Coordinates of C-alpha atoms in Angstrom, one line a residue:
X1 CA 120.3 71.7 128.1
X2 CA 117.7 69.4 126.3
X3 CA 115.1 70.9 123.9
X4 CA 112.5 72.8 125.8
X5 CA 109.8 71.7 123.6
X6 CA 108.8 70.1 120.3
X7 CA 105.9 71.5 118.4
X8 CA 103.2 74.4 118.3
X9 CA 104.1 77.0 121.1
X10 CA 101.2 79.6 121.8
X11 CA 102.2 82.9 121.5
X12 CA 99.1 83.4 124.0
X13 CA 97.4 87.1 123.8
X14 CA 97.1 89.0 127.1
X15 CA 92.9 89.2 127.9
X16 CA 92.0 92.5 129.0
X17 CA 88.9 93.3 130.7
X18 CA 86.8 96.8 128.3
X19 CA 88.1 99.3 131.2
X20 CA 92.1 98.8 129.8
X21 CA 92.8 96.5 132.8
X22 CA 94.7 92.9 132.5
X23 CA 92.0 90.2 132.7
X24 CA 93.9 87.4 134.9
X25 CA 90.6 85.3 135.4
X26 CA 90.6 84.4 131.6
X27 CA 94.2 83.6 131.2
X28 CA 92.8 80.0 132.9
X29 CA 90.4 79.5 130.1
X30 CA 92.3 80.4 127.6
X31 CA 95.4 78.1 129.1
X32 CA 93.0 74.9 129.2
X33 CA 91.7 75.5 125.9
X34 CA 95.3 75.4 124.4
X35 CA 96.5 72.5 126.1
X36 CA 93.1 70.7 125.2
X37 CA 94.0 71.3 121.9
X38 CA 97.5 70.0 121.6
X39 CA 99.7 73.2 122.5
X40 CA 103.2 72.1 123.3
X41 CA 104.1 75.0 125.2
X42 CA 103.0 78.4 126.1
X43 CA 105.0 81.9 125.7
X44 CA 103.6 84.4 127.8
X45 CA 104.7 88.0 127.4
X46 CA 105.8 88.0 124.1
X47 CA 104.6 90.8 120.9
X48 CA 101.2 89.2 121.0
X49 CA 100.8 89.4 124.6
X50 CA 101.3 93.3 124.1
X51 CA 104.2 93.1 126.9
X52 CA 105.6 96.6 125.6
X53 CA 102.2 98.0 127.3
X54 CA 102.5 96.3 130.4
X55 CA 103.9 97.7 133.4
X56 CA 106.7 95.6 135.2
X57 CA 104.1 94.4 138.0
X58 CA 101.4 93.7 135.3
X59 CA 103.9 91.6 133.3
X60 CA 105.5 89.7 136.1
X61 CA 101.8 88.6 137.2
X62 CA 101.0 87.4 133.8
X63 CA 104.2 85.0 134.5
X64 CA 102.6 84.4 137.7
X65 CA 99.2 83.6 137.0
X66 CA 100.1 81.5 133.5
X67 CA 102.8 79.6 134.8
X68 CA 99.5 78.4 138.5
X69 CA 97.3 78.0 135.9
X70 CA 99.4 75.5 133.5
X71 CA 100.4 73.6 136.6
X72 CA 103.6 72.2 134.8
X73 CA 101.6 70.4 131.9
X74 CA 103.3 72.0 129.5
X75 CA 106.6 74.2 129.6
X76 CA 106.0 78.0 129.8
X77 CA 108.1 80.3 128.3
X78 CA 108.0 83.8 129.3
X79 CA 108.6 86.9 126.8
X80 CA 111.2 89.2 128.8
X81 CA 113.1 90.7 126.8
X82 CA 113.6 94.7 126.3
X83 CA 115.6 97.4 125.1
X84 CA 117.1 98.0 128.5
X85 CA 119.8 95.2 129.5
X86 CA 119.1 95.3 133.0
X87 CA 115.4 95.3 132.8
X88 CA 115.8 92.6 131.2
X89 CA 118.2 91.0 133.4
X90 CA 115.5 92.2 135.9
X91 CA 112.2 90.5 134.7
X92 CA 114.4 87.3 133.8
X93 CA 115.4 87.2 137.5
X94 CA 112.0 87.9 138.6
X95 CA 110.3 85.5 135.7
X96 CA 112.7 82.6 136.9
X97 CA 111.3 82.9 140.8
X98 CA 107.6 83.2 138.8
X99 CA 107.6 79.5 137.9
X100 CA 109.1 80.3 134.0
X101 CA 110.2 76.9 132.6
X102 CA 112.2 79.2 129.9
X103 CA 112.6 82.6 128.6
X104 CA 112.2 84.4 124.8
X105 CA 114.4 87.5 124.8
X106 CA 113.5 89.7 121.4
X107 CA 116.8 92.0 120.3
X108 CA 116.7 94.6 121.6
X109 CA 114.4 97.6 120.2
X110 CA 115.1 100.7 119.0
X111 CA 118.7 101.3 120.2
X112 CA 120.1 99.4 117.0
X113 CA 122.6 97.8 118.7
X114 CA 125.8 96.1 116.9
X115 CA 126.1 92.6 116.6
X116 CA 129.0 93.0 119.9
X117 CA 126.4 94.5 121.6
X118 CA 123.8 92.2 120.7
X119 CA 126.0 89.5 122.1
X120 CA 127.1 91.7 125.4
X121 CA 123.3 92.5 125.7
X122 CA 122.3 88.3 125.6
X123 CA 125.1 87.0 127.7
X124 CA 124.4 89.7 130.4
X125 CA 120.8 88.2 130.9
X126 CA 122.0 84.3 130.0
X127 CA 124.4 85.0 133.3
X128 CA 122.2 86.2 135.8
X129 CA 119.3 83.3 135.4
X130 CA 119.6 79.4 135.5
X131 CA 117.0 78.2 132.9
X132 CA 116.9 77.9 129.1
X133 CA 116.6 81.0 126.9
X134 CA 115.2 81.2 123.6
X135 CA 116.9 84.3 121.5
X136 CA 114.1 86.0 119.2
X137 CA 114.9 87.7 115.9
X138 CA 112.2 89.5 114.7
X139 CA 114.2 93.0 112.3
X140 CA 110.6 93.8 111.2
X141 CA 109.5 95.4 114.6
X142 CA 112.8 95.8 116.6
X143 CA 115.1 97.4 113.4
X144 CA 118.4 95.5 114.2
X145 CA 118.7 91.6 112.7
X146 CA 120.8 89.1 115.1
X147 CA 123.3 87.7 112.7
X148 CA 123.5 83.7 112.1
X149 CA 127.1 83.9 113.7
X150 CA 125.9 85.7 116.5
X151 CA 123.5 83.0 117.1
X152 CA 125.1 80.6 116.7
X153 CA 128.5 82.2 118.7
X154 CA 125.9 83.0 121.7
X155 CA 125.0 79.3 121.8
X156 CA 128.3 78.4 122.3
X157 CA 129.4 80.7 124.3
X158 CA 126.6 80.5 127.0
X159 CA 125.2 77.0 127.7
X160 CA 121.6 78.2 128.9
X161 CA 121.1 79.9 125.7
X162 CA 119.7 77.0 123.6
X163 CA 117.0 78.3 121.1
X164 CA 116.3 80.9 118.4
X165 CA 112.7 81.9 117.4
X166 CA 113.5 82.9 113.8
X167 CA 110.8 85.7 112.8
X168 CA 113.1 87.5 109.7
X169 CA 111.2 85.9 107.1
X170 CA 114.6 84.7 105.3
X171 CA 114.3 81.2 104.9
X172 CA 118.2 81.8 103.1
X173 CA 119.2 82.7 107.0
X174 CA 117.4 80.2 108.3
X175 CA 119.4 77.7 106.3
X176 CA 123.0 80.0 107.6
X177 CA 121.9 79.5 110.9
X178 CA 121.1 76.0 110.8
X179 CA 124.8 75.4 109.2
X180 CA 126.5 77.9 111.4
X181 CA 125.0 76.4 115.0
X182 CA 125.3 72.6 113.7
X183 CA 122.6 71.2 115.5
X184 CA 123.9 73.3 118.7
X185 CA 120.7 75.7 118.6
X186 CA 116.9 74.7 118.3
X187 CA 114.8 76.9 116.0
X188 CA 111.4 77.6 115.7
X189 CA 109.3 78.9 113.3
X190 CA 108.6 83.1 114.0
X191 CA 106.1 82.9 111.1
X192 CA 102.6 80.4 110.7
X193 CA 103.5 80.5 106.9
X194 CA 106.6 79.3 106.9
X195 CA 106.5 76.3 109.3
X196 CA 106.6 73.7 106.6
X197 CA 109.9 75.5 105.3
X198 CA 111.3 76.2 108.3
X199 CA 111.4 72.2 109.6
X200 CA 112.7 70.9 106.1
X201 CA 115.9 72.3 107.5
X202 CA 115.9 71.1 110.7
X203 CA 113.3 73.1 112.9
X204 CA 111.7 72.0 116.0
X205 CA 108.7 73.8 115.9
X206 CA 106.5 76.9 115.9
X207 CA 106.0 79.6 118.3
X208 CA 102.7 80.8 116.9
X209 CA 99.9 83.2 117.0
X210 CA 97.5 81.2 114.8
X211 CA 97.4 78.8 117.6
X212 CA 95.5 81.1 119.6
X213 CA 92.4 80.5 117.4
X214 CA 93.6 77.1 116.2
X215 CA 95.3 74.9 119.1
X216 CA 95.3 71.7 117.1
X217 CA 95.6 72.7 113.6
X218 CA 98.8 74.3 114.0
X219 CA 99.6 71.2 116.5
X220 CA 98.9 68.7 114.1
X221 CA 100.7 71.0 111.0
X222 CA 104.0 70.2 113.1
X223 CA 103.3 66.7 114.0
X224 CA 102.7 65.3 110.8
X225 CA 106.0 67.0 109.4
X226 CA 107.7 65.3 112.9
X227 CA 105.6 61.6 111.7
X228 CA 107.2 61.8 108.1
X229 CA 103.7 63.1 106.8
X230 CA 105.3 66.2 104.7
X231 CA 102.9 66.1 102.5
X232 CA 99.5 66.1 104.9
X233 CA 102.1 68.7 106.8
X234 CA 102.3 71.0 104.1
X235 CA 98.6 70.6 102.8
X236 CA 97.2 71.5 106.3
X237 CA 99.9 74.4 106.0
X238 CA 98.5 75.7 103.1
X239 CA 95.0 75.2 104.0
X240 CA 95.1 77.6 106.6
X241 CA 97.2 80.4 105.0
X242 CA 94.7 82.8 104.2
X243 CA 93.1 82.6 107.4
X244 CA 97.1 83.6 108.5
X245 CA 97.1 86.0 106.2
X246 CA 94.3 88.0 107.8
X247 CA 95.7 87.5 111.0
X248 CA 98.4 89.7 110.2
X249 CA 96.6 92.1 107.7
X250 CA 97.0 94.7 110.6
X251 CA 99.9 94.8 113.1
X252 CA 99.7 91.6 115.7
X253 CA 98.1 91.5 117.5
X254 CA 95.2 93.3 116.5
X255 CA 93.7 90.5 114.2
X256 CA 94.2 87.7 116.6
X257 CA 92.0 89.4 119.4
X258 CA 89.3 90.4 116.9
X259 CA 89.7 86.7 116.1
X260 CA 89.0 85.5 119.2
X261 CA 86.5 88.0 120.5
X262 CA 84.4 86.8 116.9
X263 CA 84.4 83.1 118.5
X264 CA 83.3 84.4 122.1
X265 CA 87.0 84.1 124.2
X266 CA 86.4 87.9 125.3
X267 CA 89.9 89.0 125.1
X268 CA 88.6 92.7 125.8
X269 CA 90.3 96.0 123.4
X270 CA 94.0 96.1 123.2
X271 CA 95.8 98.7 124.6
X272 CA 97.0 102.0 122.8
X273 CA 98.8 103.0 120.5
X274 CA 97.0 99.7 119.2
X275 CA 93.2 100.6 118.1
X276 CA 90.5 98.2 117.2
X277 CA 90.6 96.6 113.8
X278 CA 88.9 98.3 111.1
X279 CA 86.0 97.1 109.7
X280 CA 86.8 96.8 106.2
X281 CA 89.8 94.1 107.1
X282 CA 87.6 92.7 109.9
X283 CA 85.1 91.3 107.8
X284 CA 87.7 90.0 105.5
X285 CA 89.2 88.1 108.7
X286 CA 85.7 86.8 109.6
X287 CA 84.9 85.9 106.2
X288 CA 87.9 83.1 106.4
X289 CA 87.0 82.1 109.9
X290 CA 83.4 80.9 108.4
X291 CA 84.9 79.5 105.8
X292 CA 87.1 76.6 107.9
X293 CA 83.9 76.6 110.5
X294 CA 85.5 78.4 113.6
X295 CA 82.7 81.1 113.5

């Protein structure tokens, strides 16, 4: 299968309205602002989009109503992956019918599986749905790493499986699993400070939270690299990295919807066990907004 996208993929939050409730009428504001500013794609679902606190009919009409409102102008990727092989297998099916260009399946959570079962887990949901799937390994919040070899074995072994989003922070397994798949797998950036690094060995892309409040910045950080501009590439990169580094100074997404509530998007709360961001790191975080003019 060809590349499902090159560049800055949103990681878009989920808006919620102050009574707990999923916002559905923002999502198209929020859509058309990305896309105005460059976005290459949109993941709906994922961490960000706090899809572990959505019910199965919330989730599948955040596929719904994301994948009307970008109207095919850019691919959407839906989060639906889960610690439960056939709900995953479920909301893949269901995400598919939705209008989902592609899908980004996290390892699954809690359960620790083995690498066998990692790869029994991926190929059960790569069989039961017809478009491209990007793998996500992210050990800091699901406790089980997906080995290089089983990345790169699962892109061999199942031809819709194309993709890894590579959130372990190990740029030395980065480099393994660009070896190990041989140009077989794209990768994208998990991490806004590490895109630079990440696509000196070969990445595609980001899939990013920072482009929620910065749709062209963290565009343009990947465009440059793409235009043999490494050097503008990696000063823009570093530019913004204390602004990234308040948007994760509390678990995402937490930052990122303060973020955008300070420049008037009206995300609404998040939803518990996540609380509001405390004051102390908030100002911090709006203290480096002002500073690059976004507030």
């Amino acid at each position: 299968m060809a590349t499902i996208f090159e560049g800055a993929g949103v990681a878009l939050v989920t808006p919620m309205k102050e009574n707990g409730e999923v916002n559905y009428d923002k999502f198209q504001e929020l859509v058309d602002m990305q896309i105005e500013g460059g976005t290459d794609s949109i993941v709906v679902c994922g961490t960000t989009g706090e899809a572990s606190t959505l019910t199965h009919e919330e989730h599948l009409e955040c596929i719904s109503v994301v994948a009307s409102c970008v109207n095919k102008r850019v691919p959407v990727i839906a989060g639906t992956g889960s610690n439960c092989t056939q709900t995953s297998i479920y909301l893949s099916k269901e995400a598919q019918k939705r209008g989902a260009d592609a899908l980004l399946l996290v390892s699954p959570y809690y359960n620790k599986a083995t690498q066998k079962g990692l790869k029994a887990h991926f190929l059960g949901v790569a069989g039961n749905v017809d478009i491209p799937i990007i793998l996500y390994n992210i050990q800091g919040r699901t406790g089980v790493n997906i080995a290089p070899q089983t990345m790169a074995d699962l892109g061999r072994e199942a031809d819709n499986i194309v993709a890894v989003k590579e959130a372990s922070g190990d740029i030395s397994q980065v480099a393994d699993l660009m070896y190990l798949s041989n140009g077989e797998l794209d990768v994208y950036s998990g991490n806004d400070d590490q895109i630079v690094p990440l696509m000196s060995l070969g990445g595609k892309g980001v899939i990013s939270v920072l482009s929620n409040v910065l749709p062209k910045e963290t565009h343009d950080i990947v465009a440059l690299y793409l235009e043999g501009k490494v050097k503008e590439s990696a000063e823009l990169q570093l530019k913004l990295l204390p602004l990234i580094h308040e948007l994760f100074s509390e678990v995402n997404p937490i930052p990122v919807k303060k973020a955008m509530n300070l420049m008037g998007y009206e995300v609404g709360p998040l939803r518990l066990p996540l609380t509001e961001m405390e004051e102390a790191h908030a100002a911090v975080l709006a203290n480096e907004m002002k500073k690059i003019g976004i507030i």
